[in-house]
Coordinates of C-alpha atoms in Angstrom, one line a residue:
M200 CA -0.2 -0.2 0.0
K201 CA 3.1 2.2 1.0
S202 CA 4.5 1.6 -2.2
A203 CA 1.5 3.0 -4.4
Y204 CA 1.3 6.1 -2.5
S205 CA 5.0 6.7 -2.9
R206 CA 4.5 5.4 -7.0
V207 CA 1.7 8.3 -7.2
F208 CA 3.5 10.6 -4.7
A209 CA 6.6 10.9 -7.4
M210 CA 4.0 10.9 -10.3
L211 CA 2.0 14.0 -9.2
L212 CA 5.9 15.8 -8.2
C213 CA 7.1 14.7 -12.0
T214 CA 4.1 16.4 -13.9
I215 CA 4.3 19.3 -11.4
L216 CA 8.1 19.5 -13.0
C217 CA 7.0 18.6 -16.4
V218 CA 4.6 21.5 -16.4
S219 CA 7.0 24.3 -14.4
G220 CA 9.6 23.2 -16.6
T221 CA 12.1 21.8 -14.8
P222 CA 14.5 19.0 -16.1
T223 CA 13.1 15.4 -14.6
V224 CA 17.0 13.6 -14.8
G225 CA 17.0 11.1 -12.2
I226 CA 13.4 10.7 -11.3
A227 CA 12.9 7.0 -13.2
E228 CA 15.7 5.7 -10.7
E229 CA 14.3 7.1 -7.8
L230 CA 11.1 5.8 -8.7
Q231 CA 12.4 2.1 -9.0
S232 CA 14.0 2.4 -5.7
L233 CA 10.8 3.2 -4.2
D234 CA 8.8 0.3 -6.0
A235 CA 11.0 -2.0 -4.7
A236 CA 11.2 -1.2 -1.3
G237 CA 6.9 -0.4 -1.4
Q238 CA 6.8 -4.3 -3.0
S239 CA 9.2 -5.9 0.4
Q240 CA 6.6 -3.7 2.6
S241 CA 3.4 -5.0 0.6
N242 CA 4.1 -8.4 1.2
A243 CA 4.4 -7.8 4.9
D244 CA 1.0 -6.0 5.4
D245 CA -1.8 -8.2 5.6
G246 CA -5.0 -7.6 4.3
M247 CA -3.7 -5.2 2.0
T248 CA -4.6 -5.7 -1.9
D249 CA -1.9 -5.5 -4.2
V250 CA -2.0 -2.0 -6.3
G251 CA 0.0 -3.4 -8.9
A252 CA -2.3 -6.2 -9.9
E253 CA -6.2 -5.1 -8.7
G254 CA -5.4 -1.0 -8.8
W255 CA -6.9 1.1 -5.8
D256 CA -9.4 0.1 -3.6
D257 CA -11.8 2.9 -3.9
G258 CA -12.3 1.6 -7.7
S259 CA -9.9 4.6 -9.6
P260 CA -9.0 3.2 -12.9
L261 CA -4.7 3.7 -12.0
D262 CA -2.9 1.3 -13.9
I263 CA 1.0 1.8 -14.6
A264 CA 1.9 -1.1 -15.6
D265 CA 0.5 -1.3 -19.0
G266 CA 0.5 2.2 -19.8
S267 CA -3.0 3.2 -19.7
S268 CA -4.2 6.6 -18.9
S269 CA -4.1 7.7 -15.8
T270 CA -6.6 10.9 -13.7
L271 CA -4.4 13.2 -12.2
V272 CA -5.5 15.8 -10.3
T273 CA -2.9 19.1 -11.2
D274 CA -2.4 22.7 -10.4
D275 CA -2.6 24.5 -13.8
A276 CA -0.2 27.1 -13.6
E277 CA -1.8 29.2 -17.0
T278 CA -5.6 29.6 -15.5
G279 CA -5.1 29.0 -11.6
S280 CA -7.7 26.3 -11.7
L281 CA -7.5 22.9 -10.7
E282 CA -8.5 20.3 -13.7
E283 CA -8.1 17.0 -15.1
D284 CA -5.4 16.5 -17.5
A285 CA -5.2 13.9 -19.7
S286 CA -2.7 14.7 -21.9
V287 CA 0.1 13.7 -19.6
N288 CA 0.7 9.8 -19.3
E289 CA 3.4 7.8 -17.6
T290 CA 6.1 7.9 -20.1
S291 CA 6.1 11.5 -20.4
V292 CA 6.1 11.6 -16.8
L293 CA 9.1 9.1 -16.4
D294 CA 11.1 11.1 -19.8
E295 CA 14.3 12.7 -19.0
T296 CA 13.3 15.1 -21.6
P297 CA 10.5 17.3 -21.1
V298 CA 8.0 17.2 -23.6
D299 CA 7.8 19.6 -26.7
A300 CA 11.6 20.6 -25.4
D301 CA 14.6 21.1 -27.7
P302 CA 17.4 18.9 -26.1
A303 CA 19.5 22.0 -26.7
D304 CA 17.3 24.2 -24.7
E305 CA 18.2 21.8 -21.4
E306 CA 19.2 23.7 -18.5
E307 CA 21.6 22.4 -15.3
P308 CA 19.2 21.8 -12.3
V309 CA 19.7 24.6 -9.9
A310 CA 20.5 23.6 -6.2
E311 CA 18.1 25.6 -3.5
D312 CA 21.5 27.5 -2.0
A313 CA 23.0 27.8 -5.8
V314 CA 23.6 31.5 -6.4
V315 CA 21.3 33.6 -9.1
P316 CA 23.5 34.7 -11.7
S317 CA 24.2 38.5 -12.3
D318 CA 22.3 38.5 -15.2
E319 CA 19.1 37.1 -14.0
V320 CA 16.2 38.5 -12.7
V321 CA 14.5 35.3 -10.4
V322 CA 10.9 36.4 -9.4
V323 CA 9.3 34.2 -7.0
D324 CA 5.6 34.0 -5.7
D325 CA 3.1 31.7 -4.6
E326 CA 1.8 30.5 -7.8
Q327 CA 4.8 30.3 -10.5
L328 CA 8.8 31.0 -10.8
D329 CA 9.9 33.0 -13.4
V330 CA 13.4 33.8 -15.2
V331 CA 13.3 37.1 -16.9
Q332 CA 16.8 37.8 -18.8
I333 CA 17.9 41.6 -18.4
Q334 CA 17.0 42.7 -22.1
E335 CA 19.3 45.1 -24.1
V336 CA 18.7 47.8 -26.1
N337 CA 21.2 49.6 -29.0
G338 CA 23.7 47.8 -27.0
T339 CA 23.1 49.4 -23.6
E340 CA 22.4 47.6 -21.0
Q341 CA 19.0 48.8 -19.5
G342 CA 18.6 47.4 -16.0
E343 CA 16.7 45.0 -13.8
V344 CA 13.2 43.8 -15.4
T345 CA 10.9 43.0 -12.8
V346 CA 8.1 40.8 -14.0
E347 CA 4.5 39.7 -12.0
P348 CA 1.3 38.0 -12.7
D349 CA -1.8 39.8 -13.0
K350 CA -3.6 39.2 -9.8
Q351 CA -7.0 38.6 -11.2
T352 CA -6.0 36.5 -15.2
G353 CA -2.9 34.8 -13.3
E354 CA -1.4 36.1 -17.3
T355 CA 2.0 37.0 -16.9
P356 CA 2.6 40.2 -18.9
T357 CA 6.0 40.7 -21.5
A358 CA 8.6 41.8 -20.0
Q359 CA 9.3 45.7 -21.2
P360 CA 13.2 47.0 -21.1
T361 CA 13.1 50.7 -19.7
K362 CA 13.7 53.8 -21.9
K363 CA 17.3 54.6 -22.6
K364 CA 18.0 58.3 -21.8
A365 CA 19.1 60.5 -24.6
K366 CA 22.9 61.5 -24.5
V367 CA 25.2 64.0 -25.8
S368 CA 28.8 63.5 -25.5
Y369 CA 31.3 65.7 -27.1
R370 CA 35.4 65.6 -27.0
S371 CA 38.0 68.8 -27.3
Y372 CA 41.5 69.2 -29.0
V373 CA 43.5 71.0 -26.3
Q374 CA 46.4 72.5 -27.6
S375 CA 49.3 70.5 -26.8
A376 CA 47.4 67.9 -25.1
G377 CA 45.6 66.6 -28.4
W378 CA 41.9 64.9 -27.9
Q379 CA 40.8 64.8 -25.0
R380 CA 38.0 61.8 -23.5
W381 CA 34.4 61.7 -24.3
R382 CA 32.2 64.0 -21.9
S383 CA 28.3 64.1 -22.1
N384 CA 25.8 66.1 -20.3
G385 CA 27.0 69.2 -19.1
K386 CA 30.9 67.8 -18.0
V387 CA 33.3 70.2 -18.7
S388 CA 35.5 69.1 -21.6
G389 CA 38.6 71.4 -22.1
T390 CA 40.6 73.4 -19.6
Q391 CA 40.4 76.3 -17.6
D392 CA 42.9 78.6 -16.5
Q393 CA 45.8 76.9 -18.2
G394 CA 45.7 79.4 -21.0
L395 CA 45.3 76.5 -23.8
R396 CA 43.0 76.9 -26.7
I397 CA 40.8 74.2 -28.1
E398 CA 41.2 73.6 -31.4
G399 CA 38.9 71.5 -32.5
I400 CA 35.5 69.7 -31.5
R401 CA 33.2 66.4 -31.8
M402 CA 30.0 65.7 -31.4
K403 CA 27.8 63.0 -31.4
L404 CA 23.9 61.7 -29.7
S405 CA 22.6 58.9 -28.8
G406 CA 19.3 57.7 -27.2
V407 CA 17.0 59.0 -29.5
E408 CA 16.6 59.4 -33.0
G409 CA 17.9 62.2 -34.9
G410 CA 21.2 63.7 -35.0
I411 CA 23.4 66.8 -34.4
S412 CA 25.2 69.2 -35.5
Y413 CA 28.1 72.1 -34.8
R414 CA 30.1 74.2 -36.7
S415 CA 33.2 76.6 -34.8
Y416 CA 34.6 79.9 -35.5
V417 CA 38.5 79.6 -36.6
Q418 CA 40.8 82.1 -36.1
S419 CA 41.5 84.0 -39.3
K420 CA 39.3 81.6 -41.0
G421 CA 36.0 82.3 -40.1
W422 CA 32.8 80.1 -39.8
Q423 CA 33.0 77.3 -41.0
S424 CA 30.3 74.3 -42.4
W425 CA 28.3 72.2 -40.5
R426 CA 29.6 69.1 -38.9
S427 CA 27.6 66.5 -37.1
N428 CA 27.7 63.1 -35.6
G429 CA 31.3 63.1 -34.9
K430 CA 33.1 65.0 -37.7
L431 CA 35.7 67.0 -36.7
S432 CA 34.7 70.8 -36.4
G433 CA 38.0 73.1 -36.6
M434 CA 41.9 72.9 -37.6
T435 CA 43.0 70.9 -35.4
G436 CA 47.5 70.8 -35.0
R437 CA 47.7 74.1 -36.6
G438 CA 48.0 77.2 -34.2
R439 CA 44.4 78.3 -34.4
R440 CA 42.2 78.7 -31.8
L441 CA 38.5 78.3 -31.8
E442 CA 36.8 81.5 -31.1
A443 CA 33.1 80.9 -31.0
F444 CA 30.8 77.7 -31.9
Q445 CA 26.8 76.4 -32.0
V446 CA 25.2 73.6 -31.9
K447 CA 21.7 72.4 -33.0
L448 CA 19.6 69.1 -33.3
T449 CA 18.0 67.5 -36.1
G450 CA 15.2 64.8 -36.9
A451 CA 13.1 63.7 -33.9
A452 CA 15.7 64.9 -31.3
K453 CA 15.1 68.4 -32.2
K454 CA 11.0 68.0 -31.0
A455 CA 12.0 66.4 -28.2
Y456 CA 14.9 68.3 -26.9
D457 CA 16.6 71.3 -26.7
V458 CA 20.5 71.9 -26.6
Y459 CA 22.0 74.2 -24.5
Y460 CA 26.2 75.1 -24.6
R461 CA 28.1 77.5 -23.0
A462 CA 32.4 78.6 -23.6
S463 CA 34.6 79.3 -21.2
I464 CA 36.4 82.0 -23.3
Q465 CA 40.0 83.9 -22.5
K466 CA 39.6 86.7 -20.3
V467 CA 36.0 86.6 -20.1
G468 CA 35.2 83.4 -18.2
W469 CA 31.7 81.6 -18.7
T470 CA 29.4 82.5 -20.7
A471 CA 25.5 82.3 -20.4
W472 CA 23.8 79.4 -22.1
A473 CA 23.1 79.7 -25.7
K474 CA 20.4 77.6 -27.0
N475 CA 19.7 75.7 -30.2
G476 CA 21.8 76.5 -33.1
K477 CA 22.1 80.5 -31.1
K478 CA 26.4 81.4 -31.5
C479 CA 28.5 81.2 -28.0
G480 CA 31.8 82.9 -27.8
T481 CA 33.3 85.7 -29.5
Y482 CA 34.2 87.0 -32.5
G483 CA 36.6 89.9 -33.5
L484 CA 38.5 89.9 -29.7
G485 CA 41.0 87.4 -30.7
F486 CA 40.0 85.5 -27.4
R487 CA 40.9 81.7 -27.3
M488 CA 38.1 79.2 -26.6
E489 CA 39.4 77.5 -23.8
A490 CA 36.3 74.8 -22.3
I491 CA 32.8 73.6 -23.3
Q492 CA 30.3 72.4 -22.3
V493 CA 26.6 70.7 -23.8
V494 CA 23.2 69.9 -22.2
L495 CA 20.1 68.0 -23.8
V496 CA 17.4 68.9 -21.8
E497 CA 13.5 67.7 -22.9
K498 CA 11.9 70.6 -25.2
G499 CA 10.5 73.5 -22.8
G500 CA 12.1 72.3 -19.9
A501 CA 14.2 74.9 -17.5
A502 CA 17.8 75.9 -18.7
P503 CA 21.0 74.5 -17.0
S504 CA 22.4 77.0 -13.8
A505 CA 24.2 79.7 -14.8
S506 CA 25.4 80.6 -11.6
D507 CA 28.8 80.3 -12.2
A508 CA 28.7 82.2 -15.6
T509 CA 30.8 84.9 -15.0
V510 CA 29.0 87.5 -18.1
S511 CA 25.3 87.8 -19.1
F512 CA 26.5 87.4 -22.4
T513 CA 25.9 83.7 -25.2
F514 CA 28.3 85.9 -27.9
L515 CA 30.1 89.3 -28.8
G516 CA 29.9 89.2 -32.5
K517 CA 31.8 92.1 -34.7
P518 CA 30.5 94.8 -33.5
K519 CA 27.5 96.9 -35.7
I520 CA 27.2 100.4 -35.6
S521 CA 24.9 102.9 -37.9
Y522 CA 24.6 106.2 -36.9
S523 CA 22.7 109.0 -38.7
A524 CA 22.6 113.2 -38.9
N525 CA 20.3 115.7 -40.1
A526 CA 22.7 118.2 -41.6
K527 CA 21.6 121.4 -42.8
G528 CA 20.7 121.6 -46.2
L529 CA 21.2 117.7 -46.6
G530 CA 18.5 116.2 -44.5
W531 CA 19.1 113.0 -42.5
L532 CA 22.4 111.7 -44.0
S533 CA 23.4 107.8 -42.6
A534 CA 26.6 105.3 -42.2
L535 CA 28.0 102.5 -41.4
N536 CA 30.9 101.6 -38.8
G537 CA 33.5 104.3 -39.7
K538 CA 31.9 105.7 -42.6
T539 CA 31.4 109.6 -43.0
V540 CA 27.9 111.2 -42.4
G541 CA 27.5 114.5 -43.6
K542 CA 30.2 117.1 -45.5
S543 CA 33.4 118.6 -44.5
S544 CA 31.8 121.9 -46.7
A545 CA 31.1 124.7 -43.6
G546 CA 27.9 125.5 -44.8
S547 CA 26.3 121.9 -44.3
V548 CA 26.5 121.7 -40.3
I549 CA 25.0 118.8 -38.5
R550 CA 22.0 120.2 -36.1
Q551 CA 20.8 116.5 -34.8
L552 CA 22.0 112.9 -34.6
S553 CA 21.1 109.3 -33.7
A554 CA 22.8 105.8 -33.3
T555 CA 22.5 102.3 -33.0
L556 CA 24.1 99.1 -31.7
S557 CA 23.7 95.2 -33.0
N558 CA 25.5 92.4 -32.6
L559 CA 26.7 92.7 -28.8
G560 CA 24.4 91.2 -26.9
N561 CA 22.4 92.7 -24.5
S562 CA 25.0 96.6 -25.0
G563 CA 23.8 99.5 -26.4
I564 CA 25.2 102.6 -26.9
R565 CA 24.5 106.2 -25.1
Y566 CA 25.8 109.9 -26.7
A567 CA 25.1 113.0 -26.3
V568 CA 25.8 116.5 -27.9
R569 CA 26.1 120.5 -27.0
L570 CA 24.3 122.9 -29.3
N571 CA 25.7 126.7 -29.8
G572 CA 28.7 126.5 -27.6
D573 CA 26.0 125.8 -24.6
S574 CA 26.1 123.3 -22.0
W575 CA 25.5 119.5 -22.5
Q576 CA 22.7 117.9 -23.1
S577 CA 21.4 114.9 -21.7
W578 CA 22.6 111.4 -22.6
E579 CA 20.3 109.2 -24.7
K580 CA 20.9 105.6 -26.3
N581 CA 19.2 103.4 -28.7
G582 CA 17.7 105.1 -31.9
T583 CA 16.9 108.6 -29.5
V584 CA 17.6 111.5 -31.6
V585 CA 19.2 114.3 -30.1
G586 CA 19.8 117.9 -30.9
D587 CA 17.5 120.7 -32.1
A588 CA 16.2 121.2 -35.7
H589 CA 17.3 124.9 -35.8
K590 CA 20.4 125.2 -33.5
S591 CA 24.2 123.9 -34.5
V592 CA 25.9 120.8 -33.1
N593 CA 29.3 121.9 -31.7
A594 CA 30.1 118.8 -29.9
V595 CA 29.2 115.5 -29.3
R596 CA 30.4 112.4 -26.8
F597 CA 29.3 108.3 -27.5
K598 CA 29.9 105.7 -24.7
L599 CA 29.0 101.6 -24.8
T600 CA 26.8 99.9 -22.4
G601 CA 26.7 96.6 -21.4
D602 CA 29.2 94.0 -21.5
A603 CA 30.7 95.5 -24.4
A604 CA 32.0 98.4 -22.2
S605 CA 34.4 95.6 -21.2
Y606 CA 35.7 94.6 -24.0
Y607 CA 35.2 97.5 -26.7
N608 CA 36.2 101.1 -27.5
V609 CA 33.5 103.5 -29.0
W610 CA 36.1 105.6 -31.3
Y611 CA 35.1 109.0 -33.0
R612 CA 36.0 112.0 -34.5
V613 CA 34.5 115.6 -36.0
C614 CA 34.8 117.2 -39.2
V615 CA 35.1 121.3 -37.1
S616 CA 33.8 123.8 -39.7
G617 CA 37.3 126.0 -40.1
L618 CA 39.6 123.9 -38.9
G619 CA 38.8 120.8 -40.4
W620 CA 39.2 116.8 -39.2
Q621 CA 39.7 116.7 -35.5
G622 CA 41.8 113.7 -33.5
W623 CA 40.0 110.8 -32.8
T624 CA 38.9 109.9 -29.1
K625 CA 37.1 107.3 -27.1
N626 CA 34.7 106.3 -24.5
G627 CA 32.7 109.6 -23.5
K628 CA 35.2 112.3 -24.0
A629 CA 34.2 115.4 -25.8
A630 CA 34.5 116.0 -29.6
G631 CA 34.3 119.2 -32.1
S632 CA 34.6 122.5 -30.0
D633 CA 33.4 124.7 -27.3
S634 CA 32.1 127.6 -29.6
A635 CA 28.9 127.5 -31.4
L636 CA 31.9 129.8 -34.2
Y637 CA 33.0 126.0 -34.7
P638 CA 30.0 123.7 -35.5
I639 CA 30.7 119.9 -36.5
T640 CA 30.0 119.4 -40.0
A641 CA 30.8 115.6 -40.4
L642 CA 31.6 112.9 -37.9
Q643 CA 32.5 109.2 -38.0
V644 CA 32.4 106.3 -35.3
R645 CA 33.8 102.9 -34.7
V646 CA 33.7 100.4 -32.3
V647 CA 36.9 98.2 -32.2
A648 CA 38.2 95.9 -29.2
K649 CA 40.0 97.3 -26.9
S650 CA 43.4 95.9 -27.5
A651 CA 43.0 97.3 -31.2
K652 CA 44.9 101.0 -32.2
S653 CA 43.2 104.0 -32.4
P654 CA 41.7 104.5 -36.2
G655 CA 44.0 107.4 -36.5
K656 CA 45.9 109.9 -34.9
T657 CA 44.2 111.2 -31.8
L658 CA 45.6 115.1 -31.7
R659 CA 43.5 117.8 -30.4
P660 CA 39.7 115.9 -30.9
F661 CA 37.9 119.0 -29.0
V662 CA 39.2 122.4 -29.2
K663 CA 39.2 125.0 -26.5
T664 CA 38.2 128.1 -28.5
K665 CA 38.7 130.0 -24.9
S666 CA 42.0 131.2 -24.7
T667 CA 43.2 132.1 -21.1
G668 CA 46.8 133.0 -22.6
T669 CA 47.3 137.0 -22.9
V670 CA 49.7 138.1 -25.5
E671 CA 52.5 138.6 -23.1
S672 CA 52.0 135.8 -20.8
T673 CA 52.7 133.8 -24.6
L674 CA 55.7 135.7 -25.0
A675 CA 56.7 135.4 -21.7
I676 CA 57.4 131.7 -22.7
A677 CA 58.5 132.3 -25.7
Y678 CA 61.7 134.4 -24.0
A679 CA 61.6 131.6 -21.4
D680 CA 63.3 129.6 -24.1
L681 CA 65.3 132.3 -25.7
G682 CA 68.9 130.8 -25.9
Y683 CA 68.0 127.2 -26.3
S684 CA 70.2 125.0 -28.5
A685 CA 69.2 121.7 -29.5
A686 CA 72.8 121.3 -31.0
T687 CA 73.6 121.5 -26.6
D688 CA 70.7 119.4 -25.6
P689 CA 72.3 116.4 -23.8
L690 CA 68.4 114.6 -24.8
P691 CA 67.4 113.3 -28.1
G692 CA 66.3 115.6 -30.5
S693 CA 64.8 118.9 -29.8
K694 CA 62.6 120.0 -26.9
A695 CA 59.9 121.1 -28.5
G696 CA 60.0 118.0 -31.1
R697 CA 59.8 116.1 -27.8
Y698 CA 56.8 118.0 -26.3
C699 CA 54.9 118.0 -29.4
A700 CA 55.6 113.6 -30.2
K701 CA 53.6 113.5 -26.9
L702 CA 51.0 115.8 -27.4
M703 CA 49.8 114.7 -31.1
G704 CA 50.8 111.5 -30.4
E705 CA 53.5 111.4 -33.2
P706 CA 57.0 109.5 -32.0
W707 CA 58.9 110.7 -34.8
M708 CA 59.0 114.5 -33.8
A709 CA 61.2 113.5 -31.3
G710 CA 63.9 112.7 -33.9
P711 CA 67.2 114.3 -34.3
S712 CA 67.0 117.7 -34.6
T713 CA 69.7 118.1 -37.6
E714 CA 66.8 115.8 -39.6
I715 CA 63.4 117.3 -37.8
W716 CA 62.8 121.1 -38.3
W717 CA 61.0 121.9 -35.2
C718 CA 60.7 125.7 -36.1
C719 CA 56.6 125.3 -36.2
M720 CA 56.9 122.7 -33.3
W721 CA 58.2 125.3 -31.0
V722 CA 55.5 127.7 -32.1
S723 CA 52.6 125.2 -32.0
M724 CA 54.4 124.3 -28.2
V725 CA 54.4 127.5 -26.6
L726 CA 50.6 128.2 -27.8
D727 CA 49.6 124.9 -26.3
K728 CA 51.7 126.2 -22.9
A729 CA 50.1 129.3 -22.7
D730 CA 46.9 128.1 -23.0
V731 CA 45.9 129.8 -26.5
F732 CA 43.8 129.0 -29.5
C733 CA 45.3 129.4 -32.8
P734 CA 43.3 127.9 -36.0
G735 CA 45.8 125.0 -37.8
F736 CA 47.9 124.3 -34.4
P737 CA 49.1 122.5 -32.9
T738 CA 51.3 121.1 -36.0
Q739 CA 54.6 120.4 -37.7
N740 CA 54.3 121.8 -40.5
T741 CA 54.1 125.7 -42.0
D742 CA 51.9 124.9 -45.0
L743 CA 49.2 122.9 -42.6
A744 CA 49.1 126.1 -40.4
L745 CA 48.6 128.3 -43.1
N746 CA 45.9 125.9 -44.4
G747 CA 44.2 125.9 -41.2
G748 CA 44.1 129.9 -40.4
A749 CA 42.8 130.5 -43.9
R750 CA 39.5 127.9 -42.8
A751 CA 39.1 129.8 -39.9
K752 CA 39.6 133.5 -41.7
A753 CA 42.0 134.1 -39.3
I754 CA 44.7 135.5 -41.9
S755 CA 45.8 139.0 -41.8
N756 CA 47.4 141.6 -43.6
R757 CA 51.1 141.8 -43.3
N758 CA 51.4 145.3 -43.6
N759 CA 49.2 145.1 -40.1
V760 CA 51.5 142.9 -38.7
R761 CA 51.6 143.7 -34.8
R762 CA 52.8 141.8 -31.3
G763 CA 52.2 138.1 -30.6
D764 CA 51.2 137.9 -34.5
I765 CA 52.1 134.9 -35.8
V766 CA 54.6 135.6 -39.0
I767 CA 54.9 132.8 -42.1
F768 CA 57.5 133.6 -44.5
D769 CA 58.7 131.8 -47.8
W770 CA 62.3 133.5 -48.5
D771 CA 62.5 132.7 -52.7
W772 CA 58.0 133.6 -53.2
D773 CA 57.9 129.7 -54.4
G774 CA 54.7 129.1 -52.7
V775 CA 56.3 126.6 -50.5
T776 CA 56.5 128.1 -47.1
D777 CA 59.7 127.6 -44.9
H778 CA 60.0 129.1 -42.0
I779 CA 57.7 130.7 -38.7
G780 CA 57.8 132.3 -35.5
F781 CA 56.3 135.5 -33.6
A782 CA 56.0 139.2 -34.1
T783 CA 57.7 141.3 -31.2
G784 CA 56.5 144.3 -32.5
S785 CA 54.7 146.1 -34.9
R786 CA 55.8 147.0 -38.3
N787 CA 59.2 148.6 -38.7
G788 CA 59.7 150.3 -41.8
S789 CA 60.1 147.5 -44.1
S790 CA 61.3 145.0 -41.1
V791 CA 59.5 143.2 -38.2
P792 CA 61.3 141.9 -35.0
T793 CA 60.5 138.5 -34.1
I794 CA 62.0 135.6 -31.6
E795 CA 61.9 132.1 -33.4
G796 CA 62.7 128.8 -33.4
N797 CA 65.2 126.6 -35.0
T798 CA 67.3 129.5 -36.1
S799 CA 70.3 127.7 -36.4
N800 CA 69.2 124.9 -34.2
A801 CA 68.1 127.2 -31.3
V802 CA 66.1 130.0 -30.1
R803 CA 66.9 133.2 -31.0
E804 CA 65.8 136.8 -32.0
R805 CA 65.6 138.2 -35.3
S806 CA 64.8 141.1 -37.6
R807 CA 62.9 140.1 -40.7
S808 CA 62.1 141.8 -43.8
L809 CA 58.8 142.6 -44.5
F810 CA 59.0 141.5 -47.9
D811 CA 60.3 137.8 -46.8
V812 CA 56.8 137.6 -45.0
A813 CA 54.0 135.7 -46.6
Y814 CA 51.4 135.8 -44.1
V815 CA 50.0 136.8 -40.8
I816 CA 48.2 134.2 -38.4
R817 CA 46.6 136.3 -35.3
P818 CA 46.2 134.2 -32.3
D819 CA 42.8 134.1 -30.5
Y820 CA 44.5 135.7 -27.5
A821 CA 42.4 136.0 -24.0
K822 CA 41.9 140.0 -23.6

């Protein structure tokens, strides 16, 4: 009897193992041993019926010996209900290979204390035992997948991999170091505080359909064409810095994500974050790009933190300044980037003007004018008209605002009626004159990097016509130099030459006194020291002095020469002036007394023939 129970238990166990997919290797041997033990025990039991010959005493039709079908009660793992399984017979239960299984799919039995391999997730509950392999998408492990049956139907859903996160990767070619490792999702690529330039970049996108495109601004070469998906942008190994770059997404990635990026720039630091193809960096400043960061953000999401940004701009490009002037008889005229607006003729005086600045991020430009020699008007900005349609402008000022003020200079100069073009000045200083008698007829404005030189000469941008020096104070300064000789000067050149070299920004004027005539520079020095305005001065050339005096209508008749006048000589009357000095007295018959510089390379008094005096210029001395 016990043998029959043992055999039935073994068959039931095998049936369950077959349904669950567990190998049945060794079950037949175990049954044989159980059968032998059961047979021996049944012979010893009195009153027990031989199950092998008669079957169950309750009449159930179990007969294993002849292979007839048996009625077994099983727990169905699919439905969770109890039902009779007529498809399982003794042969299928005792066979070492499960029914419908491929021998190649056999698995080694797992001991109870065995360690589950790390690439499998074992899910155990009261109704089933599942082993689910971790799946990979695009070659990237996605993590553990937990499978649980539906509590009502008992059905097990198909395991789905977790969604792969989109990632942007990028790398930089660094001066003297070569290509750096790939970085991703906001990590810094490049160097900081080492003075090394980036010469090339590569970028790629993963985890999302679509692509990424980028381009860079290369020193002396300008903007390159767009590159994509890991291709080089830049010029590696040629000593050319990248100064700016752009990044944009394409395809499905463009619809699902925004791409943010920024750069660490020489002398600037980290810029603000640029986005979706906008320019990032600088242009025209000569600054190298040293490091970059790139981040993907879900469409419409918040921008990355910019708390460590040192500036508020993303890009400083090539400055573009435009300005307009309303000139008498000409109407409104416009110009760009250093071109002339207005006319140099005395009649076309400027009465109103405006200016705008673009391509410099959040920067702007302010300007102010002085009308008819009166006080300055208030500063205005970005296209606002200043001035008066019925008054003349005699002086102007310009200055930059915002980030541009830290990296650029605004230079400007004016043409003054009767005096011509004056020197360049910058960043809020006055250009023009202090008198309504000398209005502005034209102007030029430029915005250049602070490292750039001035556009031209910077001599006397603002003319002070209100002299403080008198005739006598001026001649006193002149007589203080009487007897001076450049030949015995211990310093190079002449005293007047060195003075005017600084005054006019012309170093060559300090050259050897035997090569650089310094008579006109001496007159210019005396006038400047005395604070006396005279049209055409300061200058190193007598012809230029004459032209200035003529424009200002400051030329006098030589027969009316008087003390303090400037006399210009033409020894041979060939139309080319030769020498200059101060008259120290009025005409004395056919001669005039003078004090002159560079007479025999010294400052001396002379009595000159009135016949040799070609022109007389009368300075605007204080009364």
